[in-house]
Coordinates of C-alpha atoms and ligand atoms in Angstrom, one line a residue:
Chain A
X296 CA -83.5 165.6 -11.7
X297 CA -80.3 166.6 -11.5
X298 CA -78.7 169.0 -13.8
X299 CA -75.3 168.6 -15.8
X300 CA -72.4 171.0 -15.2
X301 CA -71.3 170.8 -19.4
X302 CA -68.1 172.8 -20.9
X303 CA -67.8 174.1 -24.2
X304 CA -66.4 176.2 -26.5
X305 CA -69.3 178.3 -28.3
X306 CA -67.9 180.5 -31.3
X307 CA -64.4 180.6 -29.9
X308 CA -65.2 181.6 -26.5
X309 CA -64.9 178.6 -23.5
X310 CA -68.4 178.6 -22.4
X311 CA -70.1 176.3 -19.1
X312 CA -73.4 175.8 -18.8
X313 CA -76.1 173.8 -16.5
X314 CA -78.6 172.0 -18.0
X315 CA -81.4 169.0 -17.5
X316 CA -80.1 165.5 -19.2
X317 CA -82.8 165.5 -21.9
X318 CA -82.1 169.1 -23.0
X319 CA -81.1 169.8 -27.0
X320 CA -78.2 171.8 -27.5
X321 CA -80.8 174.4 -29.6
X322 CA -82.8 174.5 -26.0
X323 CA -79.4 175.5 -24.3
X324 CA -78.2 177.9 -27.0
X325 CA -81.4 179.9 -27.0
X326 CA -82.7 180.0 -23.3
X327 CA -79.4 179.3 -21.4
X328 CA -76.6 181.3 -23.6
X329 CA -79.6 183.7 -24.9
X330 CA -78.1 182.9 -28.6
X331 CA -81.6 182.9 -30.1
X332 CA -80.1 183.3 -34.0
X333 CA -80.6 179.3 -34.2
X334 CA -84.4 178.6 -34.8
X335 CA -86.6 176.1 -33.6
X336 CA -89.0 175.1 -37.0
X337 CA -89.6 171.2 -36.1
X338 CA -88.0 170.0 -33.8
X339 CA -87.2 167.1 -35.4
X340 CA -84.5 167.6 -37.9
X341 CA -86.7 168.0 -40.8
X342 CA -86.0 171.8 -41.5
X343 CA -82.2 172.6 -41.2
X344 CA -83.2 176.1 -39.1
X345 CA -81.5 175.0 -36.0
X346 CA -78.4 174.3 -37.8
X347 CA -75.0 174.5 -36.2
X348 CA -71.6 173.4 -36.3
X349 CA -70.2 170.5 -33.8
X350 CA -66.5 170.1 -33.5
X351 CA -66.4 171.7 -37.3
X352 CA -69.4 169.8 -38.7
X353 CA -72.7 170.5 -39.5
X354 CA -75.8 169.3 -37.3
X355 CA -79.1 170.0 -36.2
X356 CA -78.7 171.3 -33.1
X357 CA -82.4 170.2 -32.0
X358 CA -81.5 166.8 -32.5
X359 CA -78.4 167.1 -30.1
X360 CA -78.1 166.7 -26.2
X361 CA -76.7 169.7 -24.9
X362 CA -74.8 167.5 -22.3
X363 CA -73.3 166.1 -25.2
X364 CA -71.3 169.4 -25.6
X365 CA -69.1 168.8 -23.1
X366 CA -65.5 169.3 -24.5
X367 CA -66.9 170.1 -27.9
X368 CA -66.5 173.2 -30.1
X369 CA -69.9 174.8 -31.0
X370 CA -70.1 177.0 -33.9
X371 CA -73.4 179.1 -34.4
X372 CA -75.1 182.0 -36.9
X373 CA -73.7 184.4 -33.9
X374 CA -70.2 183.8 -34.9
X375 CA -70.4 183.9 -39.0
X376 CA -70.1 187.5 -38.8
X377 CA -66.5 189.1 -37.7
X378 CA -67.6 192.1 -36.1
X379 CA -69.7 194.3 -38.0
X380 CA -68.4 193.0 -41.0
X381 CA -70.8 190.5 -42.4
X382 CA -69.7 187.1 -43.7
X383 CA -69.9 187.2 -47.8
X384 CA -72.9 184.5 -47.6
X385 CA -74.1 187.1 -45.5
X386 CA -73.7 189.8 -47.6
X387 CA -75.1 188.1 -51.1
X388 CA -78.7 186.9 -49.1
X389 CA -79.0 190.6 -48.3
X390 CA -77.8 191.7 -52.3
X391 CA -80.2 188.3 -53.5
X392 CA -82.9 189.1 -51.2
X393 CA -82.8 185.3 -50.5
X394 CA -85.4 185.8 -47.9
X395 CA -88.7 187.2 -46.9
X396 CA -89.4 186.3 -43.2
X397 CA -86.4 185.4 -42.2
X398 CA -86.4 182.2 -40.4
X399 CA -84.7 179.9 -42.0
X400 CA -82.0 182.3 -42.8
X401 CA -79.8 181.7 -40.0
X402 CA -79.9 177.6 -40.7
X403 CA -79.0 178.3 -43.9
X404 CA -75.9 180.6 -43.9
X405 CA -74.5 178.1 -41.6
X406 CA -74.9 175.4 -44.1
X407 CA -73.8 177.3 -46.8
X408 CA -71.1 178.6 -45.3
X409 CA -70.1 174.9 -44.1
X410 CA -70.4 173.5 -47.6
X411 CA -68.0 177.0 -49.4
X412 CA -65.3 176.2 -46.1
X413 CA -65.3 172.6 -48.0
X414 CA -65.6 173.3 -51.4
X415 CA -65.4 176.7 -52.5
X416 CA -66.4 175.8 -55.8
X417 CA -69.6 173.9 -55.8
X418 CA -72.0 173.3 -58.7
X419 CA -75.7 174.4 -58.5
X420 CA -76.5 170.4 -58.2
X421 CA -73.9 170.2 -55.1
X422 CA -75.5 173.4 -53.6
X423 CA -79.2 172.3 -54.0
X424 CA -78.3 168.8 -52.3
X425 CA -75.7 170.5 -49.4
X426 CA -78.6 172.4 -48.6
X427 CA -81.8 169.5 -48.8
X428 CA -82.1 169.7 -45.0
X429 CA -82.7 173.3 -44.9
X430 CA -86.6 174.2 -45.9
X431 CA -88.2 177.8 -46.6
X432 CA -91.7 178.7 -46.8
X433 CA -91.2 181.7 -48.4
X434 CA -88.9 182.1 -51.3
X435 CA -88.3 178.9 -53.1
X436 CA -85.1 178.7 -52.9
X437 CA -83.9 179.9 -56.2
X438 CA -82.2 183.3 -54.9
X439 CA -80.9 181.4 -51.6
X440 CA -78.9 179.2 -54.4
X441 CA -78.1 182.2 -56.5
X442 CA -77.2 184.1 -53.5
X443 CA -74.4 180.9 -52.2
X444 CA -73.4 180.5 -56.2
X445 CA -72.4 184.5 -55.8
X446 CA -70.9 184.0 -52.5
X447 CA -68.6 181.3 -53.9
X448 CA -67.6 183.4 -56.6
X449 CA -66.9 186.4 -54.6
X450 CA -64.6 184.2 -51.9
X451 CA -62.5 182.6 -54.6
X452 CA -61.8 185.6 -55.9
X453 CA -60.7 186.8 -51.9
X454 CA -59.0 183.7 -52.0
X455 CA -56.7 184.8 -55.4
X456 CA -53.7 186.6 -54.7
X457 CA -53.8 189.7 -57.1
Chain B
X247 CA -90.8 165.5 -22.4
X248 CA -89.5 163.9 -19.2
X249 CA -85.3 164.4 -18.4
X250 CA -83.6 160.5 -18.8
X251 CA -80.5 160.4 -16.9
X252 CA -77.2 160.8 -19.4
X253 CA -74.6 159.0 -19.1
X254 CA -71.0 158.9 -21.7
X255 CA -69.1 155.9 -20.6
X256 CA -65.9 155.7 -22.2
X257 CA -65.8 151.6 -22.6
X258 CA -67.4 148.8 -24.0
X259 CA -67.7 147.5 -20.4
X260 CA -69.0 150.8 -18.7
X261 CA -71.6 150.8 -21.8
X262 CA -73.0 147.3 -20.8
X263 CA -72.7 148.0 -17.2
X264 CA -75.1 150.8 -17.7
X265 CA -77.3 149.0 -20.1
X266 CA -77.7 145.8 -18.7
X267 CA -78.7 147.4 -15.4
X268 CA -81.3 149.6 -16.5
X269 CA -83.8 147.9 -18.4
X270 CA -85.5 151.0 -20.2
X271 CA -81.9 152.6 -21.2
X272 CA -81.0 153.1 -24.7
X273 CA -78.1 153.4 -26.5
X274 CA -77.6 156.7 -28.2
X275 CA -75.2 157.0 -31.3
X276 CA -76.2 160.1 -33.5
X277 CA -79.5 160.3 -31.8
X278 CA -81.9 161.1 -34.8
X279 CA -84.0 158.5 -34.4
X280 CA -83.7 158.2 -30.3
X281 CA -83.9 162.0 -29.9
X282 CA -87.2 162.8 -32.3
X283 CA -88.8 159.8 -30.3
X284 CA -87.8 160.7 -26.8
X285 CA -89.2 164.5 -28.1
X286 CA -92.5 162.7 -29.8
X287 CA -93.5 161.1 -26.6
X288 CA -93.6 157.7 -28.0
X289 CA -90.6 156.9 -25.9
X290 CA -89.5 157.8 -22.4
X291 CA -86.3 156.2 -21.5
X292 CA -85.1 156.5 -17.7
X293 CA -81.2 156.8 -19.5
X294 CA -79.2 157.4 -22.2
X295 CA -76.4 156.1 -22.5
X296 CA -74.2 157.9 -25.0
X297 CA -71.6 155.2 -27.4
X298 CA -69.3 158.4 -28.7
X299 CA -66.8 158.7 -26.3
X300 CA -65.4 154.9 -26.8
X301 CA -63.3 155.3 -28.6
X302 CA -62.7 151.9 -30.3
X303 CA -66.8 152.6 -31.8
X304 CA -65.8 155.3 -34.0
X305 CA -64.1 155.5 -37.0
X306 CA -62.7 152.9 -40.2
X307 CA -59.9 150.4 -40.0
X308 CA -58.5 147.4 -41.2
X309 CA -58.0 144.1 -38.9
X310 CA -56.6 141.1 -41.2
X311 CA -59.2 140.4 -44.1
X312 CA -61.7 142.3 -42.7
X313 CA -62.9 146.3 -42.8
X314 CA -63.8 147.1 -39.0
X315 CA -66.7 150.2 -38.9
X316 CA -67.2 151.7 -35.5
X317 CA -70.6 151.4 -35.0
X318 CA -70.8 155.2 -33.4
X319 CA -69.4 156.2 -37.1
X320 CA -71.4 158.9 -38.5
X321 CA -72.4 158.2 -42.2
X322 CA -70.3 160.9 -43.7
X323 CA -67.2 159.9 -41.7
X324 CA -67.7 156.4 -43.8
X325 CA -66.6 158.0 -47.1
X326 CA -63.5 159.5 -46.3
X327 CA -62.2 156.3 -46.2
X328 CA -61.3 155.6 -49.8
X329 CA -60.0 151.6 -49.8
X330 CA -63.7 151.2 -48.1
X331 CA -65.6 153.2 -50.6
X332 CA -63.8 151.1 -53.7
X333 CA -64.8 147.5 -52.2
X334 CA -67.8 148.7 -51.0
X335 CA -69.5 151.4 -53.0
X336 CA -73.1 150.6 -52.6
X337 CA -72.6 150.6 -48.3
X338 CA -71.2 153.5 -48.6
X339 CA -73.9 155.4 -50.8
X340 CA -76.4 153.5 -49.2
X341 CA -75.5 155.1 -45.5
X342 CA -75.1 158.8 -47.3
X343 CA -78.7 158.5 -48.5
X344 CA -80.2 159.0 -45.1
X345 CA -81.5 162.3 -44.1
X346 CA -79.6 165.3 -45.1
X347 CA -75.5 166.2 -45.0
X348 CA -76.7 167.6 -41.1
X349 CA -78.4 164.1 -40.2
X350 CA -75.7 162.4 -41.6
X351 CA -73.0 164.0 -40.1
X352 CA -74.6 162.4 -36.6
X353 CA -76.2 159.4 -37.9
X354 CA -74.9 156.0 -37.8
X355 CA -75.6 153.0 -39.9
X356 CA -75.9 150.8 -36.0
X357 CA -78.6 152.9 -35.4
X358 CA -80.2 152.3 -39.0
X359 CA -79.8 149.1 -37.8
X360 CA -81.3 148.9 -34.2
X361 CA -83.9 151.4 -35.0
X362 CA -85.2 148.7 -37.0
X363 CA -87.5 150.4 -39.4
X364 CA -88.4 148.4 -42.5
X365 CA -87.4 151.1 -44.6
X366 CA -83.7 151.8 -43.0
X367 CA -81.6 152.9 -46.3
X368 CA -78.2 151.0 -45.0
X369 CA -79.2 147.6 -44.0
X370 CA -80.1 146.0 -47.6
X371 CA -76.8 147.1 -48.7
X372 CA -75.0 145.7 -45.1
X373 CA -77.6 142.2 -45.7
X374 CA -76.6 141.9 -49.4
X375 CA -72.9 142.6 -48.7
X376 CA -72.9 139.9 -46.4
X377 CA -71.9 142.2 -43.3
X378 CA -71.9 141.0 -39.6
X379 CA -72.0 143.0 -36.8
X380 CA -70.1 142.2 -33.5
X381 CA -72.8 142.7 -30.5
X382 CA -71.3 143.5 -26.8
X383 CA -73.6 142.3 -23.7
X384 CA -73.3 140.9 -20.1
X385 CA -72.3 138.0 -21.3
X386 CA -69.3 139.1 -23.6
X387 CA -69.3 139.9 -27.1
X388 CA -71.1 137.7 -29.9
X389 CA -70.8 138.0 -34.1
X390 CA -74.3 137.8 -35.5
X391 CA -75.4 138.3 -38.9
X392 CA -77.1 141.8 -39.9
X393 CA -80.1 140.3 -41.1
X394 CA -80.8 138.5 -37.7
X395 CA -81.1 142.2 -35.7
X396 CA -84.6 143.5 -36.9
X397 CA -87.4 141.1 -35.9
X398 CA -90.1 143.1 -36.7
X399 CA -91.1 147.1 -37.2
X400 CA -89.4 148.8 -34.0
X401 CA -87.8 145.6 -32.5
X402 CA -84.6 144.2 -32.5
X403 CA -83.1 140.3 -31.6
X404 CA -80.4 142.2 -29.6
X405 CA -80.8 141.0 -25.2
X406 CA -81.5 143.7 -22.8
X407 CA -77.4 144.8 -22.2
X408 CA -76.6 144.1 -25.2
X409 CA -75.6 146.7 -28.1
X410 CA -73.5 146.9 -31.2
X411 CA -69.8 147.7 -31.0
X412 CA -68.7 147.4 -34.9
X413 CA -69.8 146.1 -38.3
X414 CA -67.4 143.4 -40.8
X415 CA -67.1 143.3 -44.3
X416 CA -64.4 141.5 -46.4
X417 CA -61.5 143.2 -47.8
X418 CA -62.2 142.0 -51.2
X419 CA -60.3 141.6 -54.9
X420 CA -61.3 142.7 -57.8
X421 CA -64.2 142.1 -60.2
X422 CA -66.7 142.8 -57.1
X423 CA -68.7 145.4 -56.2
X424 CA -72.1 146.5 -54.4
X425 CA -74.8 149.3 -55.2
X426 CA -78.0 150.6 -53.7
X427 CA -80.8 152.5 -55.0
X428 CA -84.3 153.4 -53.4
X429 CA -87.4 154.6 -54.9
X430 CA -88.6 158.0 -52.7
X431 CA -91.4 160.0 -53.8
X432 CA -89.1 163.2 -53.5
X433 CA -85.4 163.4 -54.6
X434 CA -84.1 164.0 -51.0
X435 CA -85.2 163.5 -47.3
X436 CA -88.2 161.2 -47.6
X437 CA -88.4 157.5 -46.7
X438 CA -87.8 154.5 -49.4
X439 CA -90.9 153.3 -50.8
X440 CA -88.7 150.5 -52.2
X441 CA -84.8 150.0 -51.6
X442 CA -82.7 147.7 -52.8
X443 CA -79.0 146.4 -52.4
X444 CA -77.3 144.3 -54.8
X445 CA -73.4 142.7 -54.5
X446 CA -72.4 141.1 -57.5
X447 CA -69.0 138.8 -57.9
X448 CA -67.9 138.3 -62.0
X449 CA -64.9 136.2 -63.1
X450 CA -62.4 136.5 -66.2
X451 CA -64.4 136.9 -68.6
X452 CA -68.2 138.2 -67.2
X453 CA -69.8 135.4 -65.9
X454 CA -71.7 136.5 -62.2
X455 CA -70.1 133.8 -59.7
X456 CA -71.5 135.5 -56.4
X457 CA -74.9 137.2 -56.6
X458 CA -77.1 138.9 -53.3
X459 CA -79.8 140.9 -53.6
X460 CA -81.8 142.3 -50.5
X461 CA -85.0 144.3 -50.5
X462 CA -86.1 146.7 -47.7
X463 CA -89.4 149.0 -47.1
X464 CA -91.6 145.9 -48.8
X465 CA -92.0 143.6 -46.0
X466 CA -91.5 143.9 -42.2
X467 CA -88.0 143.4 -41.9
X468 CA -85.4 143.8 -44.5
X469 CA -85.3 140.6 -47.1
X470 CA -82.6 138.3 -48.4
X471 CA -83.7 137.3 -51.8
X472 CA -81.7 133.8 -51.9
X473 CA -83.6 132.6 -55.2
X474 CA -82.8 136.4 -56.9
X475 CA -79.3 136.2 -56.5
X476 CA -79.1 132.0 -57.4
X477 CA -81.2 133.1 -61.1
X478 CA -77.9 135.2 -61.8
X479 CA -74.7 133.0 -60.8
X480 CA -73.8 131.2 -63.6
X481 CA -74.9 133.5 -66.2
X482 CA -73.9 136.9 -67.7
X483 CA -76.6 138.7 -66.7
X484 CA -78.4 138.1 -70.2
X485 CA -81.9 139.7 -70.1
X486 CA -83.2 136.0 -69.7
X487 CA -81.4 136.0 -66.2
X488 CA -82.0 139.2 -65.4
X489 CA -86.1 138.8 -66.2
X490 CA -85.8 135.3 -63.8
X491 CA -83.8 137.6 -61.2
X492 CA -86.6 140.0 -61.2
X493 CA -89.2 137.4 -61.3
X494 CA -87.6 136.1 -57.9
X495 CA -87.7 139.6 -56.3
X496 CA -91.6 140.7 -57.2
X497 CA -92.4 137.0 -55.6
X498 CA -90.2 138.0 -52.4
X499 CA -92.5 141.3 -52.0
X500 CA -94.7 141.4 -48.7
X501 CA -95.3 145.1 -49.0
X502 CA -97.6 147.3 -47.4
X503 CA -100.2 149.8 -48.7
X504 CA -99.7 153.4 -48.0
X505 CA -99.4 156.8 -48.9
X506 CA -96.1 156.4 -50.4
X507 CA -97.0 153.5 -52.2
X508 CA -99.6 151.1 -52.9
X509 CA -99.1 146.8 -52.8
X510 CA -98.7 146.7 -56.8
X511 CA -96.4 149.9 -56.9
X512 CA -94.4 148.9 -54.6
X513 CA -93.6 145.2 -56.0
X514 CA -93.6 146.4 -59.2
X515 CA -90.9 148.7 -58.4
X516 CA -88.8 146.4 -56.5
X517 CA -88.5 144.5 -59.9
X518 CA -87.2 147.8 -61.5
X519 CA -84.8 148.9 -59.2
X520 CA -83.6 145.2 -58.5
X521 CA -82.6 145.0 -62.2
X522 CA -80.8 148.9 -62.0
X523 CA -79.3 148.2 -58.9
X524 CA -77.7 144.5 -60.1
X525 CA -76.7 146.2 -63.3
X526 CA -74.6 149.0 -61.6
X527 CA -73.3 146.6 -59.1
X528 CA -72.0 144.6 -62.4
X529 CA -70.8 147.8 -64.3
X530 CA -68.7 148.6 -61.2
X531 CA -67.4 145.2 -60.9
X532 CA -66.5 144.3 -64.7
X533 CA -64.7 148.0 -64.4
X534 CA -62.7 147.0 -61.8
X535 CA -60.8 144.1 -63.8
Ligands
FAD686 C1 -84.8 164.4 -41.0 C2 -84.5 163.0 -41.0 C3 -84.4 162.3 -42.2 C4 -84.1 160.9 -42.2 N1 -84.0 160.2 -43.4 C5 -83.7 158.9 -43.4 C6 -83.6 158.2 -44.6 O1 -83.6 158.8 -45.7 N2 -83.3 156.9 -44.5 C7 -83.2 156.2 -43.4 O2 -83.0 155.0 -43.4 N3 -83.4 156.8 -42.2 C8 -83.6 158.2 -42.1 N4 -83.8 158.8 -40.9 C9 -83.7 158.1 -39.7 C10 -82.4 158.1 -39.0 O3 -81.6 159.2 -39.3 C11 -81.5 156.8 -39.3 O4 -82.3 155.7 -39.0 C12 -80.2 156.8 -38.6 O5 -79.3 155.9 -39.3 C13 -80.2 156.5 -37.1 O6 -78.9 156.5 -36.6 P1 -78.5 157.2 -35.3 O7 -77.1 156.9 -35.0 O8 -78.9 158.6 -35.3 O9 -79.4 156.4 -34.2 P2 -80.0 156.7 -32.8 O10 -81.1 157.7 -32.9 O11 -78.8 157.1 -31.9 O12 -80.5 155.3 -32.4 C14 -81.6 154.7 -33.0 C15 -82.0 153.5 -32.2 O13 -81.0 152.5 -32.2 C16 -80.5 152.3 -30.9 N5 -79.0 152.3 -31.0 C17 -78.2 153.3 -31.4 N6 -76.9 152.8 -31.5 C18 -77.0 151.5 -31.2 C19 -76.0 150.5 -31.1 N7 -74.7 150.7 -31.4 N8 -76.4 149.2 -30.7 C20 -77.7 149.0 -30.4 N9 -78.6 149.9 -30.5 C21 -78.3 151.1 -30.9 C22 -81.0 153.5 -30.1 O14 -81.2 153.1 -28.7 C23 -82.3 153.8 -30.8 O15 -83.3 152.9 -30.4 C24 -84.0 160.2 -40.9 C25 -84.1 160.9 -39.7 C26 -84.3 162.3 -39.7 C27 -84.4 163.1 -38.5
FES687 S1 -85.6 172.7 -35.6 FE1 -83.9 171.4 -35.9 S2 -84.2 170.7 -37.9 FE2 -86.0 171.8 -37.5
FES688 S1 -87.6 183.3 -45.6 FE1 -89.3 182.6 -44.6 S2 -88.9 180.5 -44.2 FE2 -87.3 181.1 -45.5

C-alpha cells in the first residue's frame, strides 16, 4: 500500500508526515508526531477524548483521515498551553479538580476552550450541550462545568481593559 | 482494518471518474458514518474518494428561487447562513441534532442521506420540506427527490458512479415555516426513537393551505405521510384536525421493536411529536406575517 506524503500545520508549526490511506489523524498525531495528549477512548466519536481542532473547528480527530490534513491547520491539547504558562481552562480544571484519571481531560480543554474562543460568555445550559460529545467516567461532570463557568469568568475579565 | 486507497479530486467530473470506475469506492463527506464503519469491519472499501476539495459541494447560496446546499456542507456551517435558517428553521435544527458540536462540525446532511439509516435526524425535515437533491454520475447529472434515495436500511437508489453534489429548497414568503423534533431516550447523542418533520403553509388570516409531515426511525425508510398533511389544509389546526392529523400518522407507523422503543411506544409517540412538531411549525409561520 502505498503511503501518503501529507503537509500540515500542527499548532503553528508546518509539519509533513507519511502515512497509510486509512490512517486517522489521532493515529498520526500519536505514533507519527509522538503528540500522545489526544486520547484514543472509542474510536468511534462517541467520547470527545480525541478532540482537536481542524482549520479552527472542533472534531474528533479518530474520525478524520490523516491524509485529509493535507494543507490544513491542526490544533491540539499540545498547543493550549503557551509555554509554561497554562491556558486559564487549564488552570481552573487543576483549582476545580475537574478530574480524577485524567483521560478525558485533554478532549475536554480543547472543547472548552473552542466553545470560550466563540462565546466567552456561555450559560451552564450552552456549556453542558458544547461539551455532550465529551464523556468522563470519573467525575460527573459537575466540576468540569464549574471549572469552564470559572474560566469564562476569569478570561472576560483578561479581556476588560482596566 | 485494511488501507483503501484515498483519493481528493477537486471536480464533480474527477469524483465520478473515480467512482464509476471502482465499484467498491465510497464517497466520503465528513466521514462519521464511512469512517466508524470502515474501523468496525463491517465495510472494507478498496477507495475513498474524498468530496471536500470541490469546491462548488461546500457551502450555502442562492441560484434564482432556490437555496443551493453543498452537499459536503458540514451541519454547523448550515446555520451561519441566516436567510436559510428563517425559511427553513426545522432543516436547519434538524441537521444540528446529529451527534455532538465535534460530529457536526464534519457531518453532512448528504451523508445523513446516503447512509440511509431509518433513523437519520435530517431527512424527514429535507422529505417534508419538499427538498430535492441534484445527483452527479456517468451519465450527467439528474434532480431526484429526497425521499427516492433510501430504499431500504443501509441502501440507497443512487447507480454505482453516482453521488450527490447539492440539495434544493425554495426561497419562500412569508407565513411558512418547518420544524423537527425527535424522541431520544437521552437528551444528546443517542439515536431517534421517533422523529418527525413538519412544514406548514397558513394564509391571511390562519387557515393551513400547505401541510407535509414525514416520519423517520418507525418504518424502514423515512415516510411521507400524504393523508397527515391533507387532514390539516383547509383548517386552522382546530384540535379536531389536529386529532385526524395524528390519527393519519399512528396508521402510517411500521415501526420496529427494540431497545429504544417498543411497536406501541414508538407509534404512540409519533402521534405526540407529530402534533408538537405541526404546532411549532404553525407558531413560526403565523409569527412570520
Ligand atoms: C457519535 C455519533 C453520533 C451520531 N449521532 C447521530 C444523530 O444523532 N442523528 C443522526 O441522524 N446521525 C447521527 N450520527 C451518524 C452520522 O453522524 C450522520 O449520519 C451524518 O450525517 C453522516 O454524514 P457524513 O458527512 O459524516 O457522512 P459519511 O460518513 O462521509 O458518509 C456516510 C455514507 O454516505 C456516503 N456518502 C457521503 N457523502 C455522499 C454524497 N455526497 N453522495 C452520495 N453518498 C455519499 C458515504 O459513502 C457513506 O456510505 C452519529 C454519528 C456519530 C459518530
Ligand atoms: S476516541 Fe475519538 S471520539 Fe472517542
Ligand atoms: S477524569 Fe477519568 S474519564 Fe474523566
Amino acid at each position: 500500500m502505498n503511503r501518503i506524503h501529507v503537509n500540515s500545520t500542527v499548532n503553528g508549526d508546518a509539519t509533513q508526515f507519511l502515512c497509510d490511506p486509512g490512517a486517522s489523524l489521532l493515529d498520526v498525531l500519536r505514533d507519527t508526531l509522538h503528540l500522545t495528549g489526544s486520547k484514543e477512548g472509542c474510536g468511534s466519536g462517541d467520547c470527545g477524548a480525541c478532540t482537536v481542532e481542524l482549520d479552527g473547528e472542533m472534531v474528533c480527530s479518530c474520525l478524520v483521515l490523516a491524509a485529509e490534513a493535507e494543507g490544513r491547520t491542526v490544533a491540539t491539547i499540545e498547543g493550549v498551553a503557551e509555554g509554561s504558562v497554562l491556558h486559564p481552562v487549564q488552570q481552573k480544571f487543576l483549582e476545580h479538580a475537574a478530574l480524577q484519571c485524567g483521560f478525558c481531560t485533554p478532549g475536554f480543554i480543547v472543547a472548552a476552550k473552542s466553545l470560550l474562543d466563540r462565546n466567552p460568555n456561555p450559560t451552564e445550559t450552552e456549556v453542558r450541550y458544547w461539551l455532550a460529545g465529551n464523556l468522563c467516567r470519573c467525575t460527573g461532570y459537575d466540576k468540569i462545568v464549574r471549572a469552564v463557568m470559572d474560566a469564562a469568568a476569569e478570561l472576560r475579565q483578561e479581556r476588560t481593559p482596566a | 482494518m485494511p488501507s483503501p486507497a484515498f483519493h481528493a479530486p477537486d471536480t464533480v467530473e474527477g469524483a465520478v471518474a473515480l467512482l464509476s470506475g471502482d465499484p467498491t469506492a465510497r464517497p466520503l463527506s465528513g466521514g462519521t458514518d464511512l469512517i466508524v464503519q470502515m474501523r468496525s469491519g463491517r465495510i472494507a472499501p478498496s477507495a475513498v474518494v474524498d468530496l471536500k476539495r470541490i469546491a462548488s459541494l461546500s457551502g450555502v447560496r442562492r441560484e434564482g428561487d432556490a437555496f443551493v446546499i453543498g452537499a459536503a456542507t458540514p451541519c454547523t456551517a448550515l446555520k451561519n447562513d441566516a436567510d436559510l435558517c428563517a425559511a427553513w428553521p426545522g432543516v436547519v435544527e434538524a441537521a444540528n441534532l446529529i451527534g455532538s458540536v465535534q460530529v457536526r462540525n464534519r457531518a453532512t446532511m448528504a451523508g445523513n442521506l446516503c447512509n440511509a439509516s431509518p433513523a437519520a435526524d435530517s431527512v424527514p425535515a429535507l422529505v417534508a420540506a419538499g427538498a430535492s437533491c441534484v445527483v452527479a454520475g456517468p451519465a450527467g447529472m439528474r434532480e431526484v427527490a429526497v425521499q427516492d434515495i433510501p430504499v431500504s436500511p443501509g441502501r440507497t437508489s443512487l447507480a454505482s458512479g453516482e453521488f450527490v453534489v447539492e440539495f434544493r429548497l425554495p426561497v419562500r414568503g412569508t407565513r411558512a415555516a418547518d420544524a423537527y423534533l425527535r424522541s431520544i431516550p437521552r437528551t444528546e447523542m443517542d439515536i431517534a426513537v421517533v422523529g418527525v418533520g413538519a412544514n406548514i403553509e397558513l394564509d391571511a388570516d390562519g387557515t393551513c393551505t400547505a401541510a407535509s409531515i414525514a416520519l423517520g426511525a418507525v418504518a424502514p425508510t423515512v415516510v411521507l405521510v400524504e393523508a397527515a398533511g391533507a387532514a390539516l389544509v383547509g383548517t386552522r389546526l382546530e384540535d379536531d384536525a389536529l386529532a385526524s392529523m395524528v390519527e393519519a400518522v399512528t396508521a402510517a407507523c411500521a415501526p420496529i421493536d427494540d431497545k429504544r422503543g417498543t411497536v406501541a411506544y414508538r407509534k404512540a409517540m409519533a402521534g405526540v411529536l407529530a402534533k408538537r412538531t405541526v404546532q411549532i411549525a404553525a407558531q413560526r409561520a403565523g409569527a412570520k406575517a
